[in-house]
PDB file of C-alpha atoms in Angstrom:
ATOM      1  CA  MET U 299     -74.143 149.865 174.897  1.00 40.00           C
ATOM      2  CA  LYS U 300     -72.586 148.745 178.218  1.00 38.00           C
ATOM      3  CA  LYS U 301     -75.858 147.307 179.546  1.00 38.00           C
ATOM      4  CA  PHE U 302     -76.483 145.720 176.166  1.00 38.00           C
ATOM      5  CA  ALA U 303     -73.074 144.013 176.281  1.00 42.00           C
ATOM      6  CA  GLU U 304     -73.548 142.895 179.888  1.00 44.00           C
ATOM      7  CA  SER U 305     -76.860 141.259 179.036  1.00 42.00           C
ATOM      8  CA  PHE U 306     -75.134 139.306 176.244  1.00 41.00           C
ATOM      9  CA  LYS U 307     -72.661 137.807 178.730  1.00 45.00           C
ATOM     10  CA  LYS U 308     -75.515 136.078 180.549  1.00 47.00           C
ATOM     11  CA  GLU U 309     -76.521 134.132 177.444  1.00 48.00           C
ATOM     12  CA  SER U 310     -75.281 130.584 176.817  1.00 49.00           C
ATOM     13  CA  LYS U 311     -76.896 129.735 173.456  1.00 64.00           C
ATOM     14  CA  ASN U 312     -74.993 129.584 170.196  1.00 80.00           C
ATOM     15  CA  TYR U 313     -75.261 132.683 168.039  1.00 88.00           C
ATOM     16  CA  SER U 314     -74.896 132.559 164.260  1.00 93.00           C
ATOM     17  CA  ILE U 315     -73.136 135.741 163.168  1.00 94.00           C
ATOM     18  CA  GLY U 316     -73.450 136.440 159.448  1.00 96.00           C
ATOM     19  CA  ILE U 317     -70.666 138.554 157.960  1.00 96.00           C
ATOM     20  CA  SER U 318     -70.497 140.154 154.523  1.00 96.00           C
ATOM     21  CA  GLU U 319     -68.143 142.782 153.182  1.00 94.00           C
ATOM     22  CA  ASN U 320     -67.120 144.878 150.216  1.00 92.00           C
ATOM     23  CA  GLN U 321     -64.210 147.241 149.713  1.00 90.00           C
ATOM     24  CA  ALA U 322     -65.655 149.849 152.079  1.00 92.00           C
ATOM     25  CA  TYR U 323     -67.781 148.114 154.731  1.00 93.00           C
ATOM     26  CA  ARG U 324     -68.401 144.987 156.744  1.00 94.00           C
ATOM     27  CA  CYS U 325     -71.898 144.055 157.825  1.00 96.00           C
ATOM     28  CA  PHE U 326     -72.658 141.821 160.822  1.00 96.00           C
ATOM     29  CA  SER U 327     -76.101 140.279 161.351  1.00 95.00           C
ATOM     30  CA  PHE U 328     -77.461 138.007 164.071  1.00 93.00           C
ATOM     31  CA  GLU U 329     -80.574 137.361 166.116  1.00 91.00           C
ATOM     32  CA  TYR U 330     -80.741 138.279 169.797  1.00 86.00           C
ATOM     33  CA  GLN U 331     -83.857 137.733 171.913  1.00 84.00           C
ATOM     34  CA  GLU U 332     -85.940 137.271 168.757  1.00 85.00           C
ATOM     35  CA  GLN U 333     -84.761 140.616 167.392  1.00 89.00           C
ATOM     36  CA  ARG U 334     -82.507 141.083 164.384  1.00 90.00           C
ATOM     37  CA  GLU U 335     -79.316 142.997 165.227  1.00 92.00           C
ATOM     38  CA  THR U 336     -77.192 144.594 162.513  1.00 94.00           C
ATOM     39  CA  TYR U 337     -73.831 146.348 162.838  1.00 93.00           C
ATOM     40  CA  TRP U 338     -71.887 148.225 160.188  1.00 94.00           C
ATOM     41  CA  GLN U 339     -68.132 148.641 160.237  1.00 92.00           C
ATOM     42  CA  LEU U 340     -66.141 151.016 158.060  1.00 90.00           C
ATOM     43  CA  LYS U 341     -62.996 149.240 156.917  1.00 87.00           C
ATOM     44  CA  THR U 342     -59.632 150.627 157.958  1.00 81.00           C
ATOM     45  CA  ASP U 343     -56.819 151.330 155.507  1.00 75.00           C
ATOM     46  CA  ASP U 344     -54.965 148.217 156.648  1.00 74.00           C
ATOM     47  CA  ASN U 345     -58.157 146.114 156.317  1.00 74.00           C
ATOM     48  CA  ARG U 346     -57.730 144.892 159.903  1.00 79.00           C
ATOM     49  CA  PHE U 347     -60.597 142.667 161.047  1.00 82.00           C
ATOM     50  CA  THR U 348     -62.260 143.593 164.340  1.00 83.00           C
ATOM     51  CA  LEU U 349     -65.566 142.662 165.920  1.00 84.00           C
ATOM     52  CA  PRO U 350     -68.151 145.123 167.244  1.00 83.00           C
ATOM     53  CA  GLN U 351     -68.148 145.224 171.055  1.00 81.00           C
ATOM     54  CA  ALA U 352     -71.611 143.678 171.357  1.00 80.00           C
ATOM     55  CA  ILE U 353     -70.525 140.659 169.303  1.00 84.00           C
ATOM     56  CA  GLU U 354     -67.293 140.230 171.274  1.00 81.00           C
ATOM     57  CA  CYS U 355     -69.432 139.790 174.394  1.00 80.00           C
ATOM     58  CA  LEU U 356     -71.464 136.923 172.947  1.00 83.00           C
ATOM     59  CA  LYS U 357     -70.759 133.442 174.211  1.00 82.00           C
ATOM     60  CA  ASN U 358     -70.530 130.519 171.783  1.00 84.00           C
ATOM     61  CA  PRO U 359     -70.566 132.550 168.553  1.00 89.00           C
ATOM     62  CA  VAL U 360     -70.407 130.834 165.172  1.00 93.00           C
ATOM     63  CA  PHE U 361     -69.250 133.083 162.343  1.00 94.00           C
ATOM     64  CA  ILE U 362     -70.554 132.529 158.812  1.00 96.00           C
ATOM     65  CA  ARG U 363     -68.557 134.554 156.303  1.00 95.00           C
ATOM     66  CA  SER U 364     -69.735 135.006 152.736  1.00 95.00           C
ATOM     67  CA  VAL U 365     -67.320 134.166 149.916  1.00 96.00           C
ATOM     68  CA  PRO U 366     -67.650 135.605 146.390  1.00 95.00           C
ATOM     69  CA  PHE U 367     -69.170 133.089 143.991  1.00 94.00           C
ATOM     70  CA  GLN U 368     -66.289 133.369 141.524  1.00 93.00           C
ATOM     71  CA  TYR U 369     -63.741 132.377 144.186  1.00 95.00           C
ATOM     72  CA  ILE U 370     -65.285 128.932 144.610  1.00 95.00           C
ATOM     73  CA  TRP U 371     -64.425 126.170 142.147  1.00 96.00           C
ATOM     74  CA  ARG U 372     -67.313 123.751 141.764  1.00 92.00           C
ATOM     75  CA  LYS U 373     -68.164 120.605 139.896  1.00 93.00           C
ATOM     76  CA  TYR U 374     -71.493 118.784 139.567  1.00 91.00           C
ATOM     77  CA  LEU U 375     -71.575 115.008 139.290  1.00 93.00           C
ATOM     78  CA  PHE U 376     -74.377 112.511 138.828  1.00 94.00           C
ATOM     79  CA  LEU U 377     -73.493 109.082 140.173  1.00 96.00           C
ATOM     80  CA  PRO U 378     -75.433 105.820 140.556  1.00 97.00           C
ATOM     81  CA  ILE U 379     -77.624 105.935 143.644  1.00 96.00           C
ATOM     82  CA  ASN U 380     -76.196 102.637 144.894  1.00 96.00           C
ATOM     83  CA  TYR U 381     -72.735 104.170 145.384  1.00 96.00           C
ATOM     84  CA  ASP U 382     -71.766 104.184 149.059  1.00 96.00           C
ATOM     85  CA  GLN U 383     -69.884 107.068 150.697  1.00 96.00           C
ATOM     86  CA  ALA U 384     -66.477 105.478 150.118  1.00 97.00           C
ATOM     87  CA  MET U 385     -67.153 105.073 146.391  1.00 97.00           C
ATOM     88  CA  ILE U 386     -68.447 108.640 146.125  1.00 97.00           C
ATOM     89  CA  TYR U 387     -65.386 109.983 147.935  1.00 97.00           C
ATOM     90  CA  ARG U 388     -62.989 108.086 145.644  1.00 97.00           C
ATOM     91  CA  GLN U 389     -64.803 109.502 142.623  1.00 97.00           C
ATOM     92  CA  ILE U 390     -64.530 113.019 144.069  1.00 97.00           C
ATOM     93  CA  LEU U 391     -60.781 112.670 144.613  1.00 97.00           C
ATOM     94  CA  GLN U 392     -60.340 111.443 141.061  1.00 97.00           C
ATOM     95  CA  VAL U 393     -62.257 114.426 139.665  1.00 97.00           C
ATOM     96  CA  LEU U 394     -60.288 116.877 141.807  1.00 97.00           C
ATOM     97  CA  ARG U 395     -56.944 115.463 140.681  1.00 96.00           C
ATOM     98  CA  GLN U 396     -57.964 115.484 137.017  1.00 96.00           C
ATOM     99  CA  GLU U 397     -59.880 118.763 136.711  1.00 96.00           C
ATOM    100  CA  LEU U 398     -58.843 121.115 139.508  1.00 95.00           C
ATOM    101  CA  PRO U 399     -56.614 123.932 138.176  1.00 92.00           C
ATOM    102  CA  LEU U 400     -54.500 123.703 141.366  1.00 93.00           C
ATOM    103  CA  ALA U 401     -52.846 120.863 143.220  1.00 95.00           C
ATOM    104  CA  ILE U 402     -55.315 119.213 145.569  1.00 96.00           C
ATOM    105  CA  GLU U 403     -52.982 120.052 148.476  1.00 96.00           C
ATOM    106  CA  GLU U 404     -53.505 123.765 147.793  1.00 97.00           C
ATOM    107  CA  VAL U 405     -57.266 123.781 148.355  1.00 97.00           C
ATOM    108  CA  TYR U 406     -59.898 123.003 150.925  1.00 96.00           C
ATOM    109  CA  PHE U 407     -62.728 121.007 149.446  1.00 95.00           C
ATOM    110  CA  ASP U 408     -66.138 119.826 150.529  1.00 94.00           C
ATOM    111  CA  TYR U 409     -69.132 118.213 148.884  1.00 93.00           C
ATOM    112  CA  GLN U 410     -72.866 117.673 149.227  1.00 90.00           C
ATOM    113  CA  CYS U 411     -74.966 114.715 148.094  1.00 93.00           C
ATOM    114  CA  PHE U 412     -78.592 114.917 146.991  1.00 90.00           C
ATOM    115  CA  PRO U 413     -80.312 111.586 146.205  1.00 93.00           C
ATOM    116  CA  LEU U 414     -82.545 111.571 143.123  1.00 92.00           C
ATOM    117  CA  PRO U 415     -84.472 108.318 143.653  1.00 93.00           C
ATOM    118  CA  ASN U 416     -86.736 108.820 140.641  1.00 93.00           C
ATOM    119  CA  ASP U 417     -83.653 108.803 138.406  1.00 93.00           C
ATOM    120  CA  ASN U 418     -81.663 106.242 140.425  1.00 95.00           C
ATOM    121  CA  LEU U 419     -78.927 108.845 140.765  1.00 95.00           C
ATOM    122  CA  VAL U 420     -77.262 110.935 143.423  1.00 95.00           C
ATOM    123  CA  ARG U 421     -76.291 114.515 142.603  1.00 92.00           C
ATOM    124  CA  VAL U 422     -72.914 115.463 144.046  1.00 94.00           C
ATOM    125  CA  ILE U 423     -71.683 119.050 144.249  1.00 92.00           C
ATOM    126  CA  ILE U 424     -67.957 119.471 144.867  1.00 95.00           C
ATOM    127  CA  TYR U 425     -66.622 122.775 146.193  1.00 94.00           C
ATOM    128  CA  ALA U 426     -62.980 123.843 146.370  1.00 96.00           C
ATOM    129  CA  LEU U 427     -61.422 127.035 147.700  1.00 96.00           C
ATOM    130  CA  ARG U 428     -57.794 128.097 147.586  1.00 97.00           C
ATOM    131  CA  LYS U 429     -56.253 127.540 151.029  1.00 96.00           C
ATOM    132  CA  ASN U 430     -54.334 130.793 151.282  1.00 94.00           C
ATOM    133  CA  TYR U 431     -57.519 132.771 150.599  1.00 94.00           C
ATOM    134  CA  ALA U 432     -59.656 130.703 152.955  1.00 94.00           C
ATOM    135  CA  ASP U 433     -57.071 130.960 155.728  1.00 93.00           C
ATOM    136  CA  SER U 434     -57.281 134.751 155.530  1.00 90.00           C
ATOM    137  CA  LEU U 435     -60.967 134.465 156.495  1.00 91.00           C
ATOM    138  CA  PHE U 436     -60.485 132.040 159.376  1.00 89.00           C
ATOM    139  CA  ILE U 437     -59.611 134.862 161.764  1.00 79.00           C
ATOM    140  CA  GLN U 438     -62.117 133.841 164.428  1.00 80.00           C
ATOM    141  CA  PRO U 439     -62.654 130.341 165.856  1.00 80.00           C
ATOM    142  CA  ASN U 440     -65.773 128.514 164.706  1.00 89.00           C
ATOM    143  CA  THR U 441     -65.811 130.161 161.285  1.00 93.00           C
ATOM    144  CA  ILE U 442     -67.856 128.742 158.404  1.00 94.00           C
ATOM    145  CA  LEU U 443     -67.503 129.891 154.803  1.00 94.00           C
ATOM    146  CA  ASP U 444     -70.540 130.079 152.544  1.00 94.00           C
ATOM    147  CA  CYS U 445     -71.166 131.256 148.982  1.00 94.00           C
ATOM    148  CA  GLU U 446     -72.393 134.854 148.939  1.00 95.00           C
ATOM    149  CA  LEU U 447     -75.115 134.174 146.344  1.00 96.00           C
ATOM    150  CA  TYR U 448     -76.757 131.538 148.522  1.00 94.00           C
ATOM    151  CA  CYS U 449     -76.468 133.921 151.474  1.00 96.00           C
ATOM    152  CA  PHE U 450     -78.116 136.672 149.432  1.00 97.00           C
ATOM    153  CA  VAL U 451     -80.963 134.349 148.402  1.00 96.00           C
ATOM    154  CA  ARG U 452     -81.612 133.290 152.001  1.00 97.00           C
ATOM    155  CA  GLY U 453     -81.677 136.899 153.148  1.00 97.00           C
ATOM    156  CA  PHE U 454     -83.952 137.994 150.310  1.00 97.00           C
ATOM    157  CA  ASN U 455     -86.360 135.089 150.817  1.00 96.00           C
ATOM    158  CA  TYR U 456     -86.466 135.747 154.567  1.00 96.00           C
ATOM    159  CA  LEU U 457     -87.791 139.264 153.984  1.00 95.00           C
ATOM    160  CA  SER U 458     -89.777 138.650 150.809  1.00 94.00           C
ATOM    161  CA  SER U 459     -93.519 138.062 150.677  1.00 87.00           C
ATOM    162  CA  SER U 460     -93.268 136.308 147.311  1.00 86.00           C
ATOM    163  CA  GLU U 461     -95.144 133.025 147.020  1.00 87.00           C
ATOM    164  CA  SER U 462     -93.218 131.875 143.943  1.00 89.00           C
ATOM    165  CA  ALA U 463     -91.516 128.499 144.129  1.00 90.00           C
ATOM    166  CA  GLN U 464     -87.735 128.686 144.531  1.00 91.00           C
ATOM    167  CA  GLN U 465     -87.101 127.297 141.045  1.00 89.00           C
ATOM    168  CA  ASP U 466     -89.176 130.136 139.572  1.00 93.00           C
ATOM    169  CA  ARG U 467     -87.380 132.955 141.366  1.00 96.00           C
ATOM    170  CA  ILE U 468     -84.985 135.063 139.304  1.00 96.00           C
ATOM    171  CA  TYR U 469     -82.968 137.565 141.337  1.00 96.00           C
ATOM    172  CA  ALA U 470     -81.693 140.911 140.085  1.00 95.00           C
ATOM    173  CA  LEU U 471     -78.258 141.686 141.488  1.00 92.00           C
ATOM    174  CA  GLU U 472     -76.382 144.724 140.212  1.00 87.00           C
ATOM    175  CA  ASN U 473     -76.129 144.319 136.409  1.00 89.00           C
ATOM    176  CA  LYS U 474     -77.159 140.666 136.125  1.00 94.00           C
ATOM    177  CA  THR U 475     -79.792 138.151 137.146  1.00 96.00           C
ATOM    178  CA  PHE U 476     -79.382 134.685 138.563  1.00 96.00           C
ATOM    179  CA  LYS U 477     -81.520 131.747 139.606  1.00 94.00           C
ATOM    180  CA  LEU U 478     -80.860 128.560 141.545  1.00 91.00           C
ATOM    181  CA  THR U 479     -81.358 125.326 139.629  1.00 84.00           C
ATOM    182  CA  PRO U 480     -80.702 121.643 140.398  1.00 74.00           C
ATOM    183  CA  LYS U 481     -77.500 122.000 138.365  1.00 73.00           C
ATOM    184  CA  GLY U 482     -76.282 125.104 140.181  1.00 81.00           C
ATOM    185  CA  VAL U 483     -76.551 128.835 139.509  1.00 89.00           C
ATOM    186  CA  GLU U 484     -77.663 130.210 136.141  1.00 92.00           C
ATOM    187  CA  PHE U 485     -76.730 133.793 135.218  1.00 94.00           C
ATOM    188  CA  ASN U 486     -78.250 136.137 132.670  1.00 93.00           C
ATOM    189  CA  THR U 487     -77.781 139.782 131.721  1.00 92.00           C
ATOM    190  CA  ASP U 488     -81.434 140.364 130.798  1.00 92.00           C
ATOM    191  CA  LEU U 489     -82.697 142.270 133.831  1.00 90.00           C
ATOM    192  CA  THR U 490     -86.263 142.185 132.497  1.00 92.00           C
ATOM    193  CA  GLN U 491     -86.435 138.487 133.410  1.00 91.00           C
ATOM    194  CA  ALA U 492     -86.021 139.167 137.122  1.00 94.00           C
ATOM    195  CA  ASN U 493     -88.998 138.781 139.440  1.00 94.00           C
ATOM    196  CA  CYS U 494     -87.068 139.341 142.679  1.00 95.00           C
ATOM    197  CA  HIS U 495     -85.840 142.932 143.069  1.00 94.00           C
ATOM    198  CA  LEU U 496     -84.436 144.821 146.040  1.00 94.00           C
ATOM    199  CA  LYS U 497     -87.110 147.481 145.575  1.00 92.00           C
ATOM    200  CA  GLN U 498     -89.741 144.881 146.517  1.00 93.00           C
ATOM    201  CA  LEU U 499     -88.381 144.762 150.066  1.00 95.00           C
ATOM    202  CA  GLU U 500     -89.164 147.278 152.781  1.00 90.00           C
ATOM    203  CA  LEU U 501     -85.707 147.995 154.167  1.00 91.00           C
ATOM    204  CA  PRO U 502     -85.091 150.613 156.875  1.00 86.00           C
ATOM    205  CA  ASP U 503     -83.248 153.793 155.937  1.00 87.00           C
ATOM    206  CA  SER U 504     -80.441 152.818 158.308  1.00 87.00           C
ATOM    207  CA  ILE U 505     -79.285 150.082 155.917  1.00 93.00           C
ATOM    208  CA  THR U 506     -75.978 151.303 154.501  1.00 92.00           C
ATOM    209  CA  ASP U 507     -75.823 148.785 151.648  1.00 95.00           C
ATOM    210  CA  PRO U 508     -78.873 146.579 150.861  1.00 96.00           C
ATOM    211  CA  VAL U 509     -76.856 143.840 149.139  1.00 96.00           C
ATOM    212  CA  LEU U 510     -74.391 143.556 152.027  1.00 97.00           C
ATOM    213  CA  TYR U 511     -77.279 143.566 154.489  1.00 97.00           C
ATOM    214  CA  LEU U 512     -79.171 140.748 152.757  1.00 98.00           C
ATOM    215  CA  THR U 513     -75.970 138.741 152.354  1.00 98.00           C
ATOM    216  CA  ALA U 514     -75.049 139.036 156.049  1.00 97.00           C
ATOM    217  CA  LEU U 515     -78.637 138.280 157.046  1.00 97.00           C
ATOM    218  CA  GLY U 516     -78.686 135.189 154.838  1.00 97.00           C
ATOM    219  CA  ALA U 517     -75.309 134.065 156.169  1.00 97.00           C
ATOM    220  CA  SER U 518     -76.681 134.191 159.716  1.00 96.00           C
ATOM    221  CA  LEU U 519     -79.523 131.894 158.583  1.00 96.00           C
ATOM    222  CA  TRP U 520     -77.100 129.209 157.355  1.00 92.00           C
ATOM    223  CA  ASN U 521     -78.234 125.706 158.322  1.00 82.00           C
ATOM    224  CA  GLY U 522     -75.680 123.514 156.593  1.00 72.00           C
ATOM    225  CA  GLU U 523     -77.718 123.190 153.418  1.00 63.00           C
ATOM    226  CA  GLU U 524     -78.056 125.272 150.263  1.00 57.00           C
TER     227      GLU U 524
END
């Protein structure tokens, strides 16, 4: 471990550290010298956040932490494609003030725009997260928050050999299924519809929790898009 940590100190590149967690464990995933590194951490009773020694030795780390889907308020808008950024932003503020269940000062919000030239529209996705919850995750500098379902999908797709188009993929996750659509995430309880199952992946026996592993892996693959 000491030599491993010392070799990390010589690196100057940015490292994307994906982090997922449940009530019992945290999982850390990142790539080092073209090899995937994974660390598991048993949570303490006081839920204190610490980093594995090897990660502490990395220079220029960026931490991507997964956030439960249900914690993120979201709204989908379709606006005229000729709206400029100022007009889009004003529309977003209006929607937040009218529809957000909290005061706008109590949340962090962000948005993404996806032009739909064939329809002369731009699709806007607004995200909002309660500040006091988000602040509890900003323990390390350079921390990015990302939806856990999108992290899971990235991790699954990274390891999957499926040739199905993304819009045709239906993922089984615990007691439900979900798929990504242009309008967001669609859920279903009919597990027979799923064509993407954990059992399709060849995961090593050392993986403590497959869902946490795929979520941390997918978080580390974050590129600023869905």
